[in-house]
Each structure stands twice: as C-alpha cells, then as structure tokens.
Amino acid sequence: MPPRNIPDAARGPRQGRIGLVVAAQALVLCLLAVLTGRLWYLQVPMAEHYQALAAANRTQNLVIPATRGQILDAAGRPLVHNRTELVVSADFHALAAQPDGGDAVLARLSEVLGVPVERLRQRTRLCGPEVSRPCWPGSPYQPITLAEDVDPRLALQIRERQEDFPGISAQQHAVRDYPQGQSAAQLLGYLQPVTEEELRAREELRAQFSGVDQVGRDGVERTYDAWLRGVAGVRTLAVDNKGNVTGVVSDTPQRPGAHLVTSIDAGVQKIVEKALAGGIERARSAGYPADSAAGVVLDVRTGRVIAMASVPTYDPAVWDGGIDQATYDRLLSEDAGQPLISRALQGQFPPASTFKVSSLAAAVENGSPLDGTYDCPGSINVGDRAFRNYEGGAHGSISLHKAIVVSCNTVFYRFGYEMWLADGGIDPVQHPRDPMVDMARGFGFGRPTGIDLPNESPGRVPDRTWKREYWEATKEDSCRRARTGYPEVAEENPQHADYLKRVATENCTEGYVWRAGDAANFSIGQGDVLVTPLQLANAYAAIANGGTLYEPRVGKALIEADGSGAREIPPVVAGRLPVSDATLEYLRDALEDVPKEGTASGAFNGFPQDEVSIAGKTGTGTVTGKRESGWFASYAPADDPRFAVVVLISQGGTGGTVAAPVVREIYDGIYGFAPQEQEQTGAGPGEEGEQEGPGKREPALPGGEPPSELPTVRPDGTVRAPGK
C-alpha cells in the first residue's frame, strides 16, 4: 500500500520538537565539557595553589628578621654594630579594623608606657607630603614602632594582657648602635623602613624583605645594603581551628648579613673631625662666619679612604625608632648648616689656587717650557679688565716652580688668556682646543670620582657649551634683574647692587659668550669652576703616586657573619693623568717647597720636615656675596707619598691661615708629633733639604698601622683585629 502523503502542517511540529531535543543534548554536552575542563583546571594546574590555601587555614608563617652585618674600620673596630632592645610595635591594619580606629588601645598603652597618647597616634600615621613627623615612613604591612628601649617590666605587662592590647606587640629587636658616637655619620649613613611604594615599584623586593626589615638610605649602609641586610628566615607553624600553635611544619633559618670591613681608620677619623672643629672655632674667633668644613684623607697607593669628615655633623642614632619633625627639619636646615649633607663629596666650591696644578700641566703640555722664565706683575689686563695677584703682590721674573710656591695668579692669568686667544677669542675657531678644560677633566674634575658612596656631586668644569646652556636656562631671570636691579642688596650695599645689575645686563644680552675673563678665572680655579674636596684629594693623590687616578673606595672587604669567607673589594683604577713624567716630577718639587718657603710656610713653621716632608698647595676661593674659603691640598711624605690630605674651611679665611694649620694638625696626629717636639726639632721657613735613612718618621696612627690583612670574625660574631 503506498504511503500516504503527510500534509506539511502535520509534519512541521514534529520536526521542531526533534530540533529542540538535539539542541538540548548539545547544550548538556557543552556544559559537561565545561565542567570537565573546570574540574581538570582546579585539580591539575591549580592544585598547588589550593593546597597552599588549604594549608594556610591550618598553618601560620612567622618571619625571622636577619641580623644586619656590622661595619668595621680597617683594624676591626666597630663603627656600627647591633644591640638588642625591647620594642613595642603596632599592626596598622589591626588598629584600623577596630571600631574606634585603635584609640582605646593607644590610650591604655599610653598609661603603661608613660608616653603621651598623641605621640603614639602620630607615630601610627603613614608619612606623606602633607604629614609632619613623627609618622611611619615604611609600609603599612610592617609593624609600626611606637616605643623603643622599653623597660622589660612594661613589655611584660603588654604581653600578659594581650586581650587589652589587640594589634600591639612587644618583642626584642636588633637596632643599630654607634660606638664611635657622631664620628663618620654622613659616611656611614642610616636605616629606614622599606616603603610600600618601593615594594610596589619593584615586586622582586618582596622576596628579599621581611615585614620588619629596614634598608640603608645613605652612606655605606645604602651602598652595601644587599650584603649587610642578609636574608630573613621563615618558620611555618601548625595551628588548630582556634589559632593555637600545635607544632612546627618547617623552619628556614635566617641568614645573617655580612660584615663590611672599611678602609677607615677610626683614630684618624676622629683626628680629622677634631681638627676641623678647631679650625672653624679659630676662624669664627677671627670674625669669619666659617659655616662648614670638610676633610679627606686618602691612601695615595690604592685610593682607599682613610678618613672623610664633614662639619657640621649629627648623631645617626636619631633615626632609630623614627625621627620627630623638629629633628628632621634641623638636619635639612640651612640655619643649622644642613648636617645631613657631606661637604666632602657633595659640597661644591671654587678650588682657587689648588687648581693651578692642572693649569700648569695644561700650559706645559700646550708648549710652555718647564724651565722658562715668566713675568709675575701685580696685575695684568685681560680684555678690558685688570686681573690682580692676591693683595697686589709682584715677584718680577720667576720660574713656574716659584709661581706655584708663591701662588702667582698673573702668570696663570696670562696662560689662560693666551690659550683663549689661540682658540679665536670671542669668535672661536670651529673646533677650539681648550687645553685647560681638557686638562681639568683629565685630572678628574667635572665628573664623579666613582666612590662607593651615594649622591656624589660631579663638580663643574665650565666651557663654551656649558656657558651657553647656562645662559639659556637663566636668561629670563637675568633680563628681569637688568630691569629691576637688586633693591634688596642696595639697602645695605648700593655699590654692590649696581655691580650686580651691570652683570645681569651683560648676561641678559650676551651671557652665552665665553670671554677672556672666563678663561682667566678658570686658570686659577675661580669663576664658575667647582670641585668637591674628594675630587681635589683624588687629584693630589694621583700627582703623588706618579699619575694613577683611582676610584676612591671606603669598602675593603665583606666577611661572612660566621667568619667562613671573605670577599675583598679591590681598588679600581679610573685612569691616568694626561701629564708627562717630567711635568709631574716638576710639580712635586714645587709643591714640596710650598710648606717650607711658600704660602703655607707660616702654618708649618717648626714642623719637622726633615722627618716627614709635606707637599701641598694653598687656595683661597671667593664667591660673590660671601667671605673667602680656605683650602689646603697636600700629600706626605713628599719623597715616598702615602697619604693625601685635603681640608676646606668654607668662609673661614685664606688657605694659608685657616686650612693649612688644620692639615698640619692632622699630620701631627698621623705621625704622632707632639707640639713641644715640633718646636724642638722643626725646621723653620726657608730651610731646605731632608734627612735620608734612619731619621725618617713612620706613621704613628692612633689605631696602629693600617693592616694589610683583614680582621677575623669568630663564629659568635665577635671580631679579632688583624695580626692578633
């Protein structure tokens, strides 16, 4: 029987139902596939993650801070070590989670500690641009220090009444201690908590820091922070559902930081600091403001820093446990002399006549004869202006040797002027040679020395390019001053105000021009030339050792906390002076006569030059609106150099009267000369010649001869001096 024809209207609904069934089956299959994939993802790729989450419900990690390494001098004497004290801390988030923000807890804590509650509240604030100190400069995920060096009986009250002090803890912490007091404060640096911003900026730091770690913010504490800090330990504790500890799951011990052995001699450091303080006191008694001072002692044979001091200074212990606003403001205050700044490597000053060693070398290497004769009149005309010797003294026809000994400015003015003319003067040739500029850079001026300390200033070696850039940056202000003048100066000194207005007018219109006066001032280390005391000491060390420029180093070695190994920090050669051996020898001979018969002879009158011959150069720097600053740059012994010593007294007077006596006092300490011994055995000005052989004096350093070997660290962390 043939099939009947099914009407389309009857066939349509049936086929629609079949389609729905198929779609439903497909949806079920897709859901099963998604579910299967999700189960696989949770059980395979994410297995370790969820295992850790599950473990976290029954374990708790306890971070064990690492003991920070000590900082030692060359003989093993501690400059910075650790002491343990009881510290009361707060959990920022635990306090914030309380209904009153932790006010009640802080009030109870105030009664126990005897500390004003407002001070405790201030310490729990997070530091920011609008928040005054005291505040918390670290991460809110770190314990916030509220009180340090707490009496154990008070700490016990807090620990026994924990229900009254939620979010508060009392624990033993290792804190930095400074057995030498304020000595070398800027060189050593200080610690502060790692900030949350730092952790966010560098995620890898999270693996390196514990919640209570601090980081070096300045000095060697900052440079060698990664080695000094060590690695925190982690103890994983098993806990029950009530939070009670039931056992130890794992224990990764902390790894103490390495000890840093420096090249500093603690005894010489104190000699330099005492001598600088005395120099400032004498300058002030003579009517000078003497606002700051700096001193550097280098080992000329290696470039290592034996001492480096800056006055005013401060007590680095002020950073422990947080610093109040008044103290912080004082560290940055100009009225207090900005004691946080190290003038030795951050202060920039005109080097004055100490710079003539570079200018003489430039002149000779540019063709001026070493054995020539040069006129030293009281003044010479450079362009349309007279340039004079100090106090207008004239010396007739002299050698370059005597030009250094008596510090004849006019000889060097002429060198600078003639080189400027040879380069085309105001309309320079396409590629001017600038011999003095090149030589200054060859001596290491105008760039950082590379010392292993942060924030070193580069100094400044001005040239035509620099002057144009400076003019473009200051043109607007110069033109404004050309119109308005200096009414604030005119009230006290109308003549000086008129001079400043003329200078502003010239700078406004053509301040980009490298003039004859710029070249003349450059030749004697004045004008826009700036150096740091460290740069100058490094240059004189290179003259003394035959021409090798080093990158100065404070760090000498890193020793493991248990004494198991040492990593020496070797000297680094930065280059050589671009000066011939003959010129260097000539310079050394001239510098040796400066303390005997030249501008430093008064300061070294009676000093036993037959035992230790000093070589050096005075300098008197001037800046518009300020008093003279005195320099003395030196090395000794002149015939077998070991130490380079440089001193600056800012606004303290001339180099020969204020800085050279301070340098003499430093050599007195290094070589163990007593004042009465100097009077009995010293040679007066003008006496020449040195005794050879047995009469030579060896250093009598306060801490003994700088050791060639390293201190020994015992397993208990105590240090044994070298050779013992």
XYZ file of C-alpha atoms in Angstrom:
724
model
C 0.000 0.000 0.000
C 1.637 3.240 -0.982
C 2.445 5.724 1.763
C 0.024 8.406 2.296
C 1.046 11.931 1.729
C 1.511 13.735 5.078
C 0.412 17.291 4.992
C 3.177 19.855 5.677
C 1.228 21.349 8.531
C 1.248 17.973 10.336
C 4.984 17.284 9.674
C 6.311 20.676 10.879
C 5.615 20.469 14.670
C 7.230 17.020 14.938
C 10.443 18.077 13.253
C 10.608 21.190 15.512
C 10.426 19.003 18.610
C 13.293 16.864 17.347
C 15.409 20.006 16.798
C 14.780 21.167 20.344
C 15.828 17.774 21.711
C 19.045 17.848 19.683
C 19.822 21.410 20.864
C 19.212 20.426 24.473
C 21.500 17.426 24.109
C 24.203 19.646 22.585
C 23.856 22.138 25.432
C 24.158 19.358 28.002
C 27.256 18.046 26.267
C 28.784 21.573 26.243
C 28.042 22.037 29.928
C 29.598 18.651 30.672
C 32.682 19.652 28.673
C 32.963 22.978 30.511
C 32.503 21.253 33.858
C 35.084 18.617 32.992
C 37.540 21.310 31.855
C 36.968 23.303 35.017
C 37.469 20.244 37.208
C 40.704 19.463 35.344
C 41.892 23.076 35.759
C 41.166 23.074 39.501
C 42.714 19.658 40.135
C 45.787 19.853 37.893
C 47.143 23.355 37.100
C 45.753 24.944 40.284
C 46.416 22.025 42.595
C 49.430 23.575 44.367
C 47.644 26.912 44.761
C 44.652 25.407 46.514
C 46.838 23.116 48.556
C 48.619 26.229 49.822
C 45.288 27.912 50.616
C 44.156 24.848 52.473
C 47.421 24.719 54.355
C 47.078 28.383 55.247
C 43.924 27.562 57.155
C 45.971 25.386 59.495
C 49.442 26.983 59.305
C 50.919 30.384 60.060
C 54.203 31.877 58.803
C 56.463 33.625 61.290
C 59.133 35.835 59.686
C 62.503 35.829 61.486
C 64.406 39.049 60.639
C 68.034 38.598 59.656
C 70.753 40.119 61.815
C 72.343 43.003 59.940
C 76.108 42.862 59.477
C 78.478 45.114 61.374
C 80.500 47.934 59.796
C 84.138 47.827 60.924
C 87.173 50.009 60.457
C 90.365 48.649 58.884
C 91.601 47.328 62.235
C 88.315 45.574 63.070
C 86.970 48.226 65.449
C 83.180 48.546 65.134
C 81.891 51.722 63.549
C 78.342 50.352 63.532
C 77.126 47.234 65.284
C 73.883 45.909 66.723
C 72.353 45.929 70.161
C 69.126 44.329 71.293
C 66.300 46.277 72.848
C 62.626 45.753 73.593
C 60.416 47.455 71.033
C 56.644 47.979 71.225
C 55.018 47.889 67.796
C 51.539 48.224 66.321
C 49.787 46.446 63.464
C 48.391 49.273 61.316
C 45.546 47.225 59.858
C 44.600 45.638 63.199
C 44.203 49.087 64.733
C 42.292 50.411 61.722
C 39.856 47.477 61.905
C 38.803 48.371 65.455
C 35.570 50.399 65.803
C 37.391 53.443 67.214
C 40.448 53.085 64.975
C 42.511 51.849 67.918
C 42.074 54.965 70.096
C 41.169 52.977 73.212
C 44.111 50.617 72.782
C 46.529 53.521 72.325
C 45.108 55.235 75.402
C 45.735 52.129 77.529
C 49.192 51.772 76.008
C 49.932 55.409 76.833
C 49.250 54.740 80.519
C 51.564 51.707 80.586
C 54.461 53.315 78.711
C 54.135 56.813 80.127
C 54.143 58.225 76.601
C 51.581 60.895 75.576
C 48.768 59.289 73.619
C 49.005 61.981 70.947
C 52.591 60.991 70.249
C 51.516 57.359 69.814
C 48.755 58.429 67.412
C 51.243 60.468 65.408
C 53.556 57.510 65.044
C 50.765 55.347 63.600
C 50.124 57.839 60.781
C 51.571 56.974 57.404
C 54.085 59.537 56.167
C 53.157 61.642 53.163
C 53.821 65.053 51.620
C 51.272 66.733 53.920
C 52.045 64.686 57.051
C 54.546 66.079 59.548
C 56.818 63.848 61.579
C 56.675 61.774 63.668
C 54.890 59.445 61.272
C 55.525 55.979 59.874
C 57.771 56.140 56.762
C 57.515 52.430 55.979
C 54.883 50.098 54.579
C 51.550 49.722 56.436
C 52.158 45.978 56.252
C 55.153 46.291 58.556
C 54.974 46.558 62.347
C 54.982 50.263 63.270
C 57.452 51.125 66.012
C 55.730 53.014 68.825
C 58.373 52.898 71.557
C 61.924 51.591 71.710
C 64.240 50.527 74.515
C 61.210 49.684 76.665
C 61.611 48.527 80.266
C 61.153 44.708 80.360
C 58.564 45.026 83.162
C 56.385 47.247 80.972
C 56.782 44.951 77.984
C 55.716 42.017 80.168
C 52.505 43.833 81.128
C 51.628 44.232 77.456
C 52.347 40.610 76.620
C 50.454 39.228 79.619
C 47.374 41.408 78.942
C 47.156 40.828 75.203
C 43.359 40.998 75.293
C 43.663 44.659 76.348
C 46.171 45.423 73.599
C 44.939 43.870 70.338
C 47.258 44.751 67.467
C 50.116 45.631 69.844
C 53.262 43.525 70.274
C 56.405 43.764 72.417
C 59.472 41.975 71.059
C 63.232 42.021 71.116
C 64.654 43.840 68.071
C 68.212 44.344 66.922
C 68.880 48.051 66.382
C 71.938 49.875 65.074
C 74.411 51.172 67.638
C 77.248 53.637 67.055
C 80.169 53.009 69.424
C 82.135 55.914 67.894
C 79.287 58.378 68.536
C 78.839 61.001 65.816
C 82.099 60.067 64.110
C 81.754 59.495 60.333
C 77.960 59.923 60.498
C 77.463 61.037 56.878
C 79.854 58.388 55.596
C 78.112 55.551 57.459
C 74.535 56.551 56.595
C 71.363 55.410 58.318
C 68.442 52.984 58.032
C 64.740 53.495 57.405
C 61.861 51.037 56.836
C 61.260 49.841 53.301
C 58.228 51.665 51.941
C 55.161 50.185 50.285
C 55.849 52.356 47.236
C 59.269 50.735 46.885
C 57.746 47.282 47.166
C 55.108 48.092 44.558
C 57.696 49.571 42.232
C 59.930 46.519 42.500
C 57.977 43.348 43.091
C 61.166 41.300 43.350
C 61.939 43.112 46.612
C 59.031 41.370 48.278
C 61.009 38.161 48.202
C 64.032 39.901 49.733
C 62.430 41.790 52.613
C 60.708 40.664 55.757
C 57.943 42.700 57.338
C 60.321 44.355 59.802
C 63.329 44.941 57.573
C 64.969 48.323 57.191
C 67.089 49.494 54.285
C 70.132 51.728 54.011
C 69.244 55.262 52.997
C 72.685 56.881 52.819
C 76.391 56.178 53.127
C 77.801 52.675 53.093
C 74.578 51.438 54.708
C 72.937 52.141 51.351
C 75.754 51.115 49.007
C 76.289 47.739 50.662
C 72.694 47.227 51.829
C 72.125 43.959 49.936
C 75.133 42.337 51.666
C 74.646 43.858 55.109
C 70.926 43.037 55.291
C 71.099 39.261 54.985
C 68.019 37.084 54.304
C 65.040 36.744 56.648
C 64.046 33.287 57.854
C 60.542 31.797 57.808
C 59.125 29.421 60.444
C 55.839 27.759 59.429
C 53.735 26.854 62.488
C 50.843 24.386 62.616
C 47.722 25.842 64.260
C 44.323 24.433 65.212
C 40.937 25.958 64.406
C 41.293 28.243 67.441
C 44.656 29.581 66.318
C 46.684 27.675 68.913
C 50.137 26.519 67.795
C 50.361 22.750 67.684
C 53.782 22.287 66.106
C 56.398 23.404 63.603
C 55.799 22.423 59.962
C 59.036 23.818 58.522
C 61.824 26.128 59.570
C 64.045 28.078 57.154
C 66.658 29.838 59.311
C 67.584 33.439 58.715
C 70.937 34.132 57.079
C 72.771 36.959 58.860
C 74.189 39.777 56.788
C 77.882 40.007 56.010
C 80.174 42.326 57.947
C 81.631 45.237 55.983
C 85.292 45.970 56.660
C 86.110 49.519 55.595
C 89.431 51.229 54.966
C 88.537 53.885 57.551
C 90.909 54.314 60.490
C 88.656 55.259 63.414
C 91.516 57.083 65.138
C 92.425 59.200 62.106
C 88.735 59.898 61.516
C 88.448 61.452 64.969
C 91.678 63.420 64.471
C 90.260 64.941 61.278
C 86.931 65.767 62.910
C 88.596 67.384 65.913
C 90.970 69.393 63.691
C 88.082 70.654 61.524
C 86.097 71.728 64.586
C 89.150 73.585 65.892
C 89.687 75.275 62.539
C 86.092 76.521 62.459
C 86.370 77.806 66.019
C 89.570 79.739 65.237
C 88.071 81.211 62.053
C 84.967 82.382 63.877
C 87.044 83.944 66.617
C 88.789 85.915 63.849
C 85.453 87.282 62.625
C 84.664 84.877 59.774
C 81.298 83.052 59.545
C 83.022 79.679 58.878
C 79.745 77.932 58.091
C 81.123 74.465 57.297
C 84.256 72.409 56.751
C 85.379 69.157 55.173
C 88.444 66.949 55.311
C 89.582 63.905 53.323
C 92.488 61.512 53.899
C 93.273 59.036 51.096
C 95.865 56.300 50.713
C 97.624 57.505 47.555
C 98.811 53.983 46.756
C 95.345 52.426 46.494
C 92.778 55.224 46.513
C 91.233 53.875 49.720
C 89.565 56.356 52.065
C 91.265 56.505 55.469
C 89.078 59.311 56.822
C 86.378 61.587 55.466
C 84.649 64.161 57.628
C 82.155 66.971 57.260
C 81.202 69.674 59.746
C 78.516 70.273 60.947
C 77.601 66.676 61.629
C 74.891 64.878 63.606
C 74.180 61.791 65.708
C 72.988 58.947 63.423
C 71.113 57.396 66.352
C 68.330 59.971 65.783
C 66.897 57.689 63.083
C 66.330 54.742 65.413
C 62.642 54.119 66.013
C 61.556 57.113 63.934
C 62.540 60.760 63.888
C 60.486 63.721 65.073
C 59.717 66.658 62.791
C 61.890 69.155 64.642
C 64.972 66.948 64.383
C 64.260 66.127 60.745
C 63.861 69.804 59.879
C 67.125 70.616 61.663
C 69.029 68.032 59.590
C 67.885 69.831 56.435
C 68.011 73.376 57.792
C 70.403 75.933 56.313
C 70.471 77.702 59.679
C 71.856 74.524 61.252
C 74.308 74.045 58.383
C 72.447 71.115 56.784
C 74.340 68.472 58.789
C 72.834 65.646 56.724
C 74.975 66.751 53.747
C 78.554 65.533 53.452
C 80.573 68.511 52.239
C 83.431 66.130 51.461
C 81.677 64.516 48.487
C 78.556 66.655 47.979
C 79.820 70.177 48.655
C 80.980 72.056 45.532
C 83.352 75.006 45.902
C 85.761 77.048 43.729
C 89.143 75.316 44.206
C 91.103 78.565 43.795
C 94.887 78.197 43.615
C 94.894 74.485 44.470
C 93.667 74.157 40.858
C 96.927 75.583 39.491
C 98.474 72.118 39.333
C 96.049 71.373 36.473
C 96.609 74.751 34.809
C 100.412 74.425 34.951
C 100.190 70.965 33.385
C 97.903 72.335 30.641
C 100.310 75.174 29.869
C 103.352 72.900 29.683
C 101.618 70.204 27.642
C 100.460 73.038 25.346
C 104.031 74.155 24.671
C 105.129 76.467 27.511
C 108.652 75.445 28.617
C 109.073 73.956 32.097
C 112.394 75.720 32.523
C 111.158 79.053 31.148
C 111.034 82.436 32.882
C 107.689 84.195 33.319
C 106.684 87.684 34.431
C 104.729 87.986 37.678
C 103.484 91.606 37.843
C 100.980 92.736 40.443
C 98.235 92.825 37.790
C 97.662 92.326 34.073
C 94.928 93.481 31.724
C 92.794 90.699 30.329
C 90.428 92.119 27.776
C 89.201 95.395 29.261
C 89.667 94.422 32.892
C 92.608 94.307 35.317
C 93.282 90.948 36.987
C 95.450 91.131 40.105
C 97.516 88.950 42.368
C 96.266 88.395 45.879
C 96.885 91.687 47.732
C 98.561 93.016 44.558
C 101.996 91.471 45.228
C 104.542 91.332 42.374
C 107.529 88.966 42.081
C 109.251 90.020 38.844
C 110.582 87.338 36.506
C 110.134 83.886 38.054
C 110.110 80.193 37.187
C 106.995 78.030 37.129
C 108.358 76.424 40.295
C 108.222 79.732 42.125
C 104.855 80.589 40.530
C 103.444 77.602 42.450
C 105.380 78.324 45.650
C 104.299 81.980 45.915
C 100.983 81.338 44.103
C 101.404 83.996 41.404
C 97.997 84.495 39.796
C 99.167 86.723 36.952
C 101.368 84.006 35.435
C 98.336 81.756 35.163
C 96.002 84.537 34.016
C 98.317 85.047 31.063
C 98.328 81.316 30.271
C 94.539 81.262 30.226
C 94.267 84.444 28.179
C 96.797 83.325 25.547
C 95.091 79.951 25.112
C 91.749 81.734 24.748
C 93.205 83.965 22.016
C 94.706 80.931 20.252
C 91.221 79.402 20.099
C 89.817 82.514 18.429
C 88.737 84.511 21.477
C 85.144 85.775 21.335
C 84.832 84.408 17.789
C 86.255 80.919 18.343
C 87.535 78.573 15.655
C 85.277 75.711 14.638
C 86.870 73.205 16.997
C 88.618 75.130 19.805
C 91.262 73.110 21.644
C 90.534 74.413 25.177
C 93.721 72.866 26.666
C 92.905 73.961 30.224
C 89.398 72.498 30.062
C 90.693 69.182 28.716
C 93.438 69.007 31.342
C 90.994 69.731 34.179
C 88.844 66.836 33.029
C 91.951 64.696 32.766
C 92.608 65.422 36.449
C 89.151 64.038 37.254
C 87.339 67.333 37.757
C 83.826 67.843 36.432
C 82.695 64.257 36.987
C 82.080 61.957 39.979
C 85.140 60.102 41.240
C 83.170 56.841 41.385
C 83.484 56.434 45.154
C 81.322 53.697 46.676
C 79.012 56.209 48.358
C 75.691 57.557 47.034
C 74.806 61.089 45.984
C 78.289 62.230 44.960
C 78.361 65.656 43.306
C 80.146 65.933 39.929
C 81.640 69.390 40.383
C 81.813 71.626 37.323
C 84.338 72.316 34.573
C 82.773 75.188 32.602
C 83.392 75.695 28.896
C 81.710 77.399 25.937
C 78.982 74.756 25.675
C 78.191 74.911 29.365
C 78.032 78.709 29.335
C 75.503 78.781 26.503
C 73.323 76.165 28.209
C 73.517 78.099 31.471
C 72.642 81.351 29.698
C 69.585 79.782 28.080
C 68.435 78.487 31.468
C 68.972 81.809 33.289
C 68.334 84.404 30.580
C 64.808 85.242 31.742
C 65.906 85.942 35.309
C 68.972 87.940 34.147
C 66.836 90.151 31.933
C 64.364 90.722 34.771
C 67.190 91.746 37.090
C 68.617 94.001 34.369
C 65.328 95.916 34.520
C 64.607 95.837 38.265
C 68.111 95.691 39.718
C 68.754 94.399 43.244
C 66.815 96.679 45.614
C 67.210 94.191 48.479
C 71.021 94.476 48.164
C 71.012 98.243 47.561
C 69.709 98.904 51.076
C 72.984 97.706 52.590
C 75.488 97.998 49.713
C 74.490 100.282 46.818
C 77.809 99.791 45.001
C 77.487 96.017 45.049
C 73.872 96.264 43.878
C 74.985 98.430 40.970
C 77.680 95.893 40.078
C 75.158 93.045 40.145
C 72.798 94.970 37.861
C 75.586 95.563 35.324
C 76.419 91.865 35.384
C 72.738 90.990 34.898
C 72.522 93.365 31.923
C 75.561 91.771 30.289
C 74.259 88.263 30.973
C 70.862 89.167 29.523
C 72.208 90.276 26.166
C 75.328 88.171 25.615
C 75.814 85.920 28.617
C 76.491 82.977 26.315
C 79.870 84.377 25.187
C 82.986 82.684 26.607
C 85.040 85.775 27.391
C 88.680 86.410 28.172
C 87.765 86.904 31.825
C 86.159 83.446 31.917
C 89.401 81.890 30.672
C 91.496 83.913 33.141
C 89.326 82.985 36.128
C 89.345 79.352 35.019
C 93.157 79.286 35.110
C 93.222 79.908 38.882
C 90.190 77.796 39.796
C 87.779 80.705 40.168
C 84.731 81.904 38.260
C 82.386 79.009 37.514
C 84.831 76.188 38.348
C 83.568 73.943 41.166
C 85.158 70.873 42.780
C 84.446 68.692 45.777
C 87.080 68.121 48.489
C 87.107 64.444 47.494
C 87.870 65.276 43.841
C 90.730 67.518 44.895
C 92.163 64.888 47.240
C 91.951 62.297 44.476
C 93.785 64.570 42.027
C 96.601 65.271 44.504
C 96.842 61.559 45.305
C 97.394 60.935 41.587
C 100.139 63.578 41.469
C 101.771 61.905 44.472
C 101.651 58.318 43.177
C 103.009 59.063 39.700
C 99.795 59.723 37.774
C 97.298 56.957 38.609
C 93.741 58.104 39.252
C 91.737 55.720 41.418
C 88.059 55.426 42.139
C 88.147 56.026 45.903
C 86.859 53.140 47.993
C 85.501 53.023 51.539
C 84.650 49.323 51.462
C 87.616 46.988 51.831
C 86.021 43.549 52.217
C 82.807 41.702 53.047
C 83.171 38.912 55.600
C 80.512 36.245 56.195
C 78.781 36.506 59.553
C 80.362 33.268 60.795
C 83.801 34.236 59.501
C 83.776 31.432 56.942
C 84.760 33.522 53.955
C 85.744 36.987 52.784
C 85.191 38.868 49.570
C 87.774 41.587 49.012
C 86.700 44.864 47.422
C 89.747 45.684 45.273
C 90.983 49.162 44.324
C 89.733 50.357 40.948
C 91.955 52.333 38.571
C 89.948 55.076 36.844
C 92.707 56.292 34.511
C 95.954 58.249 34.366
C 96.730 61.931 34.440
C 97.416 63.150 30.875
C 100.733 64.599 32.035
C 104.319 63.633 31.238
C 106.560 62.191 33.942
C 108.816 65.251 33.690
C 105.915 67.623 34.367
C 104.719 65.516 37.299
C 108.190 65.499 38.804
C 108.414 69.272 38.376
C 105.030 69.728 40.079
C 106.050 67.532 43.008
C 109.252 69.526 43.543
C 107.312 72.801 43.552
C 104.595 71.536 45.890
C 107.228 70.336 48.352
C 108.521 73.884 48.771
C 105.116 75.466 49.466
C 105.061 74.455 53.183
C 108.760 75.265 53.556
C 109.094 78.681 51.974
C 105.806 79.470 50.272
C 102.229 80.358 51.146
C 101.933 77.585 53.769
C 105.268 78.189 55.498
C 103.668 80.023 58.402
C 101.354 77.118 59.184
C 104.231 74.603 59.041
C 106.768 76.700 60.903
C 108.500 74.321 63.306
C 107.105 71.172 61.697
C 109.838 68.502 61.443
C 110.157 68.498 57.669
C 113.420 66.568 57.973
C 111.411 63.611 59.288
C 108.191 63.981 57.287
C 108.275 66.367 54.342
C 104.879 67.787 53.388
C 103.971 68.778 49.816
C 100.900 70.877 49.145
C 99.173 73.951 47.811
C 97.063 76.646 49.436
C 93.951 78.122 47.872
C 91.596 80.959 48.762
C 88.259 80.683 46.985
C 85.940 83.647 46.571
C 82.244 83.776 45.717
C 80.250 86.971 45.223
C 78.460 87.900 48.430
C 80.447 85.521 50.642
C 83.706 85.572 52.581
C 86.840 83.737 51.478
C 87.040 79.961 51.775
C 90.396 78.411 52.659
C 91.859 75.262 51.039
C 94.978 73.242 51.614
C 95.598 70.219 49.380
C 98.599 68.054 50.252
C 100.324 64.688 50.422
C 103.097 63.203 52.566
C 105.823 62.135 52.848
C 106.856 64.108 49.797
C 109.658 61.672 48.892
C 107.602 58.491 49.450
C 103.925 59.511 49.421
C 101.384 57.562 51.430
C 98.655 59.996 52.470
C 96.792 62.716 50.595
C 95.095 65.186 52.946
C 92.740 67.946 51.804
C 90.888 70.424 54.030
C 88.348 73.112 53.195
C 87.043 75.722 55.647
C 84.089 77.440 53.991
C 84.016 81.212 54.571
C 86.830 80.828 57.072
C 89.650 82.914 55.608
C 92.684 82.261 53.432
C 94.095 78.825 52.788
C 97.417 79.570 54.440
C 95.912 80.941 57.641
C 92.900 78.684 58.220
C 93.153 75.428 56.212
C 96.891 74.679 56.284
C 97.036 74.707 60.138
C 94.217 72.142 60.201
C 96.117 69.899 57.779
C 99.215 70.239 59.951
C 97.199 69.107 62.967
C 96.043 66.047 61.007
C 99.638 65.133 60.096
C 100.602 65.677 63.747
C 98.064 63.023 64.681
C 99.009 60.596 61.912
C 102.728 60.771 62.696
C 102.461 61.236 66.442
C 104.176 64.619 66.685
C 103.636 66.490 69.931
C 103.643 70.325 69.915
C 106.755 70.527 72.086
C 108.537 68.062 69.800
C 107.769 70.278 66.811
C 109.262 73.331 68.492
C 112.446 71.469 69.406
C 113.096 69.610 66.154
C 111.214 71.500 63.469
C 112.865 73.379 60.653
C 111.835 76.977 60.073
C 110.687 78.521 56.799
C 113.285 78.625 54.076
C 115.354 75.690 55.388
C 115.674 73.092 52.667
C 116.836 69.521 52.347
C 115.653 66.336 54.040
C 117.409 63.761 56.123
C 117.575 60.373 54.470
C 117.550 56.938 56.050
C 117.045 56.341 59.793
C 115.753 59.856 60.520
C 112.545 59.271 58.589
C 109.388 59.112 60.693
C 106.928 56.263 60.291
C 103.218 56.880 60.877
C 102.136 56.525 64.481
C 98.447 56.102 63.716
C 96.110 56.097 66.739
C 94.878 52.623 65.871
C 98.229 51.323 64.709
C 99.496 50.847 61.185
C 96.682 50.196 58.678
C 96.702 46.395 58.344
C 97.206 44.711 55.008
C 95.254 41.648 56.162
C 91.608 41.594 57.226
C 90.092 41.267 60.701
C 88.932 37.809 61.741
C 85.291 37.216 62.635
C 84.669 34.489 65.208
C 81.603 32.216 64.923
C 79.895 34.139 67.740
C 80.141 37.352 65.709
C 82.935 38.974 67.728
C 85.860 40.428 65.799
C 89.575 39.897 66.271
C 91.864 42.618 64.956
C 94.365 41.698 62.218
C 97.599 40.159 63.402
C 96.219 39.143 66.802
